[in-house]
XYZ file of C-alpha atoms in Angstrom:
113
model
C 109.831 130.108 82.881
C 108.536 128.100 86.048
C 105.181 126.443 85.985
C 102.517 127.914 87.965
C 101.761 126.285 91.324
C 97.932 125.394 90.231
C 99.201 123.669 86.973
C 102.191 121.953 88.744
C 99.741 120.536 91.558
C 96.822 119.574 89.249
C 99.223 117.719 86.732
C 100.745 115.869 89.605
C 97.422 115.155 90.697
C 96.711 113.476 87.119
C 99.835 111.565 87.457
C 99.354 110.279 90.819
C 95.733 108.655 89.886
C 97.077 107.515 86.573
C 99.831 105.419 88.765
C 96.942 103.777 90.860
C 96.945 106.059 93.794
C 94.780 108.911 95.242
C 95.573 112.271 95.658
C 93.632 115.480 97.082
C 94.365 119.256 97.736
C 93.811 119.858 101.326
C 95.046 123.279 101.096
C 94.925 125.723 98.041
C 97.781 128.296 97.805
C 98.533 131.168 95.528
C 97.636 130.041 92.147
C 100.908 131.551 90.192
C 103.888 131.008 92.875
C 102.596 129.497 96.315
C 104.995 126.814 97.567
C 103.957 123.178 97.370
C 104.176 120.383 99.948
C 103.249 116.938 99.452
C 101.877 114.721 102.510
C 102.486 111.099 101.257
C 100.154 108.979 103.691
C 101.223 104.928 103.975
C 98.914 101.944 104.862
C 101.037 101.849 108.278
C 99.556 105.074 109.279
C 103.180 107.139 108.814
C 103.495 109.814 106.478
C 106.369 111.470 104.658
C 106.597 115.166 103.714
C 108.048 116.585 100.793
C 108.743 120.367 100.680
C 110.453 122.793 98.232
C 114.164 122.465 98.046
C 116.221 125.304 99.326
C 117.773 127.408 96.478
C 121.395 126.288 97.791
C 120.383 122.979 96.269
C 119.248 123.859 92.896
C 121.886 123.927 90.122
C 121.292 126.632 87.588
C 120.275 124.533 85.179
C 117.055 123.675 87.256
C 116.482 127.135 88.499
C 113.271 127.544 86.691
C 112.382 124.138 88.039
C 110.141 122.761 90.958
C 112.538 120.717 92.947
C 111.502 118.789 96.614
C 113.277 117.313 99.406
C 112.436 115.399 102.228
C 111.247 117.292 105.340
C 110.301 114.386 107.285
C 110.624 110.787 106.390
C 107.988 107.985 107.832
C 106.828 110.363 110.604
C 103.846 110.694 112.855
C 100.676 112.648 111.385
C 100.992 114.906 114.493
C 104.495 115.679 113.616
C 103.546 116.879 110.094
C 100.795 118.775 110.938
C 103.105 120.581 113.304
C 105.624 121.310 110.366
C 102.917 122.578 108.306
C 101.550 124.780 111.081
C 104.919 126.312 111.337
C 105.017 127.307 107.953
C 101.512 128.453 107.777
C 102.916 131.135 110.335
C 105.820 132.153 108.289
C 104.095 131.808 104.741
C 100.594 131.051 104.661
C 99.967 131.154 100.864
C 101.369 127.414 100.246
C 99.458 124.302 98.768
C 99.452 120.916 100.535
C 98.863 117.788 98.577
C 97.979 114.723 99.990
C 98.930 111.194 98.365
C 98.272 107.952 98.745
C 100.761 106.054 96.638
C 103.206 103.558 98.328
C 106.122 104.484 95.793
C 106.037 108.342 94.201
C 108.959 107.078 91.868
C 109.894 109.779 89.398
C 106.632 111.589 89.947
C 107.968 114.585 92.247
C 111.444 115.811 91.126
C 113.777 115.647 93.923
C 116.947 117.711 94.447
C 120.427 116.283 94.385
C 121.579 116.225 98.102
């Protein structure tokens, strides 16, 4: 059974704070199953956007897990705003979590490329 979106986001926020970073929910989606996007901000002003991995990248053992992929690496904030606006037009019930932490390490489960 897949973990609800609100619980996943809450746990991720706590893990970011315990790693010495800062996190804030800037858009709240459907609590049960909304897609989750993580916007990682860097000190140089660039940002990386992580989004849900396509189902084609998820292996059977991980089908109930939330896996992410990089949607835009170290881009301009306006480019990430554009991607999120495009997503909002497609599906408005998603979450956005902004994170200020130089290295997410293992905090965000990534899909194998």
